[in-house]
């Protein structure tokens, strides 16, 4: 718990590029929602709204006036997303302003999550693009008032953030962003993930071309590339990242069955080994799915909380509604379902076929599905 005091900088723990701040009950719910989907975002809210899972989720709570927290956040973060009234925010940040080249982007959200307002450092600080991404994530209205606001292209560092996409590496964000802004030849290759990502203008600019595969994009010799896939690239494919950014959409669904009391370390080791065999990125995992009798399984809960994955469980009746390749009378005897990992992965993902039907390893059974785009 951060105890805020006058004449003393708050001792924050910065992990991400953005800070999300809330001081009301409804604001806390919005902050938690954004914090679960935005890459590199740290959440801060008042301790009186503690829910008990803050430590597991990396959420930092504070006591005292939020005004005393803002100087530390202003110094540390690239952008601030503040769920407090606009007038109050303006009064609190006014003494902190230095220069538009160094001040962080500041975005304000109303307590109902209806409006997202770009307040400070709209262009250089990225607040305008951050406003659009936050508004899209909340299905809210973005409010941008800068007269010179540039419309109609992709914000490379925020691309897909509303869907929970994460980039594999930040190394090429700056040069690729420059290429996009300067209207150079940009290739977009999408193998998985949400396809409704374009909302930056009436149509995609002529300099941005979509390709079905990495070889096709390489043949076009683009100046920069945006690649969206859950796969690990081959050495030949990785050439496209010479000036490219690789995005990981949340599309991998893991169906898991395990013996009671299986340690989280064993479960996670099986997951990592399986993903490596499939050449899939762990960053693209969206959820672990299982049977409802496992909803309190400590090892599974530790894994999902550690990785910030969704945890989904189904009843035996729901699982038995899915036709699977390897039904088991033994599993039915103990659970009431003819399978766990296979039907659970299929039910949640909506996939017609599994990437991995079923693998038994020690105390763990795993199936893998990809959410179709």
PDB file of C-alpha atoms in Angstrom, residues 149-269:
ATOM      1  CA  UNK A 149      -4.821  16.310 -35.201  1.00  0.00           C
ATOM      2  CA  UNK A 150      -3.462  13.872 -37.763  1.00  0.00           C
ATOM      3  CA  UNK A 151      -6.000  11.300 -38.886  1.00  0.00           C
ATOM      4  CA  UNK A 152      -5.879   8.231 -41.027  1.00  0.00           C
ATOM      5  CA  UNK A 153      -2.926   6.037 -40.139  1.00  0.00           C
ATOM      6  CA  UNK A 154      -1.859   3.306 -37.710  1.00  0.00           C
ATOM      7  CA  UNK A 155      -0.370   4.142 -34.267  1.00  0.00           C
ATOM      8  CA  UNK A 156       2.335   1.477 -34.257  1.00  0.00           C
ATOM      9  CA  UNK A 157       2.922   1.332 -30.497  1.00  0.00           C
ATOM     10  CA  UNK A 158      -0.817   1.118 -29.757  1.00  0.00           C
ATOM     11  CA  UNK A 159      -1.870  -1.069 -32.687  1.00  0.00           C
ATOM     12  CA  UNK A 160      -4.384  -3.719 -31.579  1.00  0.00           C
ATOM     13  CA  UNK A 161      -4.155  -2.730 -27.921  1.00  0.00           C
ATOM     14  CA  UNK A 162      -7.946  -2.581 -27.606  1.00  0.00           C
ATOM     15  CA  UNK A 163      -8.016  -6.315 -28.385  1.00  0.00           C
ATOM     16  CA  UNK A 164      -5.207  -7.157 -25.982  1.00  0.00           C
ATOM     17  CA  UNK A 165      -2.537  -7.598 -28.673  1.00  0.00           C
ATOM     18  CA  UNK A 166       1.026  -7.260 -27.411  1.00  0.00           C
ATOM     19  CA  UNK A 167       4.175  -6.659 -29.391  1.00  0.00           C
ATOM     20  CA  UNK A 168       6.957  -9.198 -29.184  1.00  0.00           C
ATOM     21  CA  UNK A 169       9.712  -6.596 -28.963  1.00  0.00           C
ATOM     22  CA  UNK A 170       9.860  -2.808 -28.695  1.00  0.00           C
ATOM     23  CA  UNK A 171      13.148  -2.613 -30.613  1.00  0.00           C
ATOM     24  CA  UNK A 172      11.685  -1.449 -33.938  1.00  0.00           C
ATOM     25  CA  UNK A 173       8.717   0.595 -32.713  1.00  0.00           C
ATOM     26  CA  UNK A 174      10.385   3.942 -33.386  1.00  0.00           C
ATOM     27  CA  UNK A 175      11.687   3.349 -36.932  1.00  0.00           C
ATOM     28  CA  UNK A 176       8.495   1.560 -37.999  1.00  0.00           C
ATOM     29  CA  UNK A 177       6.386   4.382 -36.549  1.00  0.00           C
ATOM     30  CA  UNK A 178       8.471   6.862 -38.534  1.00  0.00           C
ATOM     31  CA  UNK A 179       7.918   4.861 -41.714  1.00  0.00           C
ATOM     32  CA  UNK A 180       4.143   4.843 -41.157  1.00  0.00           C
ATOM     33  CA  UNK A 181       3.962   8.569 -40.394  1.00  0.00           C
ATOM     34  CA  UNK A 182       6.154   9.416 -43.392  1.00  0.00           C
ATOM     35  CA  UNK A 183       3.850   7.417 -45.681  1.00  0.00           C
ATOM     36  CA  UNK A 184       6.510   4.923 -46.716  1.00  0.00           C
ATOM     37  CA  UNK A 185       5.635   1.505 -48.115  1.00  0.00           C
ATOM     38  CA  UNK A 186       4.102  -0.523 -45.244  1.00  0.00           C
ATOM     39  CA  UNK A 187       3.209  -4.223 -45.323  1.00  0.00           C
ATOM     40  CA  UNK A 188       0.620  -5.655 -42.944  1.00  0.00           C
ATOM     41  CA  UNK A 189       0.549  -9.448 -42.626  1.00  0.00           C
ATOM     42  CA  UNK A 190      -2.220 -10.929 -40.470  1.00  0.00           C
ATOM     43  CA  UNK A 191      -2.397 -14.654 -39.774  1.00  0.00           C
ATOM     44  CA  UNK A 192      -4.611 -14.526 -36.682  1.00  0.00           C
ATOM     45  CA  UNK A 193      -6.421 -12.126 -34.390  1.00  0.00           C
ATOM     46  CA  UNK A 194      -9.282  -9.696 -34.784  1.00  0.00           C
ATOM     47  CA  UNK A 195      -9.645  -8.334 -38.310  1.00  0.00           C
ATOM     48  CA  UNK A 196     -11.726  -5.257 -37.484  1.00  0.00           C
ATOM     49  CA  UNK A 197      -8.653  -3.237 -36.417  1.00  0.00           C
ATOM     50  CA  UNK A 198      -8.953  -0.412 -38.974  1.00  0.00           C
ATOM     51  CA  UNK A 199     -10.827   2.610 -37.635  1.00  0.00           C
ATOM     52  CA  UNK A 200      -8.272   5.377 -38.165  1.00  0.00           C
ATOM     53  CA  UNK A 201     -10.036   6.967 -41.112  1.00  0.00           C
ATOM     54  CA  UNK A 202     -12.494   6.301 -43.943  1.00  0.00           C
ATOM     55  CA  UNK A 203     -10.124   3.922 -45.722  1.00  0.00           C
ATOM     56  CA  UNK A 204      -6.664   2.386 -45.431  1.00  0.00           C
ATOM     57  CA  UNK A 205      -4.039   4.721 -46.986  1.00  0.00           C
ATOM     58  CA  UNK A 206      -2.491   3.673 -50.288  1.00  0.00           C
ATOM     59  CA  UNK A 207       0.939   3.233 -48.714  1.00  0.00           C
ATOM     60  CA  UNK A 208      -0.353   0.461 -46.410  1.00  0.00           C
ATOM     61  CA  UNK A 209      -0.867  -2.889 -48.135  1.00  0.00           C
ATOM     62  CA  UNK A 210      -2.301  -6.109 -46.691  1.00  0.00           C
ATOM     63  CA  UNK A 211      -0.680  -9.439 -47.552  1.00  0.00           C
ATOM     64  CA  UNK A 212      -1.800 -13.022 -46.957  1.00  0.00           C
ATOM     65  CA  UNK A 213       1.648 -14.345 -46.110  1.00  0.00           C
ATOM     66  CA  UNK A 214       5.108 -13.235 -45.054  1.00  0.00           C
ATOM     67  CA  UNK A 215       6.775 -14.504 -48.278  1.00  0.00           C
ATOM     68  CA  UNK A 216       4.292 -12.468 -50.323  1.00  0.00           C
ATOM     69  CA  UNK A 217       5.035  -9.371 -48.241  1.00  0.00           C
ATOM     70  CA  UNK A 218       8.799  -9.876 -48.514  1.00  0.00           C
ATOM     71  CA  UNK A 219       8.508 -10.145 -52.282  1.00  0.00           C
ATOM     72  CA  UNK A 220       6.922  -6.672 -52.319  1.00  0.00           C
ATOM     73  CA  UNK A 221      10.012  -5.225 -50.567  1.00  0.00           C
ATOM     74  CA  UNK A 222       8.241  -2.929 -48.097  1.00  0.00           C
ATOM     75  CA  UNK A 223      10.019  -0.222 -46.111  1.00  0.00           C
ATOM     76  CA  UNK A 224       8.459  -1.525 -42.891  1.00  0.00           C
ATOM     77  CA  UNK A 225       6.098  -4.253 -41.753  1.00  0.00           C
ATOM     78  CA  UNK A 226       3.467  -5.036 -39.141  1.00  0.00           C
ATOM     79  CA  UNK A 227       3.049  -8.782 -38.622  1.00  0.00           C
ATOM     80  CA  UNK A 228       0.167 -10.207 -36.573  1.00  0.00           C
ATOM     81  CA  UNK A 229       0.521 -13.875 -35.695  1.00  0.00           C
ATOM     82  CA  UNK A 230       0.593 -16.343 -32.807  1.00  0.00           C
ATOM     83  CA  UNK A 231       3.344 -18.345 -34.529  1.00  0.00           C
ATOM     84  CA  UNK A 232       7.060 -18.177 -33.918  1.00  0.00           C
ATOM     85  CA  UNK A 233       8.662 -17.152 -37.209  1.00  0.00           C
ATOM     86  CA  UNK A 234      11.200 -19.248 -39.066  1.00  0.00           C
ATOM     87  CA  UNK A 235      14.646 -17.823 -39.745  1.00  0.00           C
ATOM     88  CA  UNK A 236      13.618 -17.036 -43.324  1.00  0.00           C
ATOM     89  CA  UNK A 237      10.399 -15.320 -42.237  1.00  0.00           C
ATOM     90  CA  UNK A 238      12.129 -13.292 -39.508  1.00  0.00           C
ATOM     91  CA  UNK A 239      13.869 -11.229 -42.190  1.00  0.00           C
ATOM     92  CA  UNK A 240      10.690  -9.151 -42.372  1.00  0.00           C
ATOM     93  CA  UNK A 241      11.379  -7.926 -38.827  1.00  0.00           C
ATOM     94  CA  UNK A 242      14.571  -6.150 -39.963  1.00  0.00           C
ATOM     95  CA  UNK A 243      12.274  -3.121 -39.892  1.00  0.00           C
ATOM     96  CA  UNK A 244       9.098  -4.637 -38.552  1.00  0.00           C
ATOM     97  CA  UNK A 245       7.018  -5.108 -35.430  1.00  0.00           C
ATOM     98  CA  UNK A 246       5.585  -8.503 -34.483  1.00  0.00           C
ATOM     99  CA  UNK A 247       2.222  -8.438 -32.706  1.00  0.00           C
ATOM    100  CA  UNK A 248       0.824 -11.297 -30.637  1.00  0.00           C
ATOM    101  CA  UNK A 249      -2.996 -11.481 -30.714  1.00  0.00           C
ATOM    102  CA  UNK A 250      -4.735 -13.323 -27.881  1.00  0.00           C
ATOM    103  CA  UNK A 251      -5.963 -16.353 -29.802  1.00  0.00           C
ATOM    104  CA  UNK A 252      -4.503 -19.474 -28.165  1.00  0.00           C
ATOM    105  CA  UNK A 253      -6.902 -21.480 -25.999  1.00  0.00           C
ATOM    106  CA  UNK A 254      -5.514 -24.189 -23.742  1.00  0.00           C
ATOM    107  CA  UNK A 255      -7.806 -26.997 -22.662  1.00  0.00           C
ATOM    108  CA  UNK A 256      -6.370 -28.430 -19.447  1.00  0.00           C
ATOM    109  CA  UNK A 257      -7.158 -31.446 -17.320  1.00  0.00           C
ATOM    110  CA  UNK A 258      -5.058 -32.377 -14.301  1.00  0.00           C
ATOM    111  CA  UNK A 259      -4.998 -34.562 -11.232  1.00  0.00           C
ATOM    112  CA  UNK A 260      -6.102 -32.941  -7.987  1.00  0.00           C
ATOM    113  CA  UNK A 261      -3.196 -31.172  -6.276  1.00  0.00           C
ATOM    114  CA  UNK A 262      -0.993 -30.847  -9.357  1.00  0.00           C
ATOM    115  CA  UNK A 263       1.594 -28.110  -8.750  1.00  0.00           C
ATOM    116  CA  UNK A 264       1.447 -24.930 -10.819  1.00  0.00           C
ATOM    117  CA  UNK A 265       5.078 -25.468 -11.807  1.00  0.00           C
ATOM    118  CA  UNK A 266       4.230 -28.783 -13.474  1.00  0.00           C
ATOM    119  CA  UNK A 267       1.212 -27.308 -15.260  1.00  0.00           C
ATOM    120  CA  UNK A 268       3.190 -24.358 -16.575  1.00  0.00           C
ATOM    121  CA  UNK A 269       6.098 -26.570 -17.654  1.00  0.00           C
TER     122      UNK A 269
END
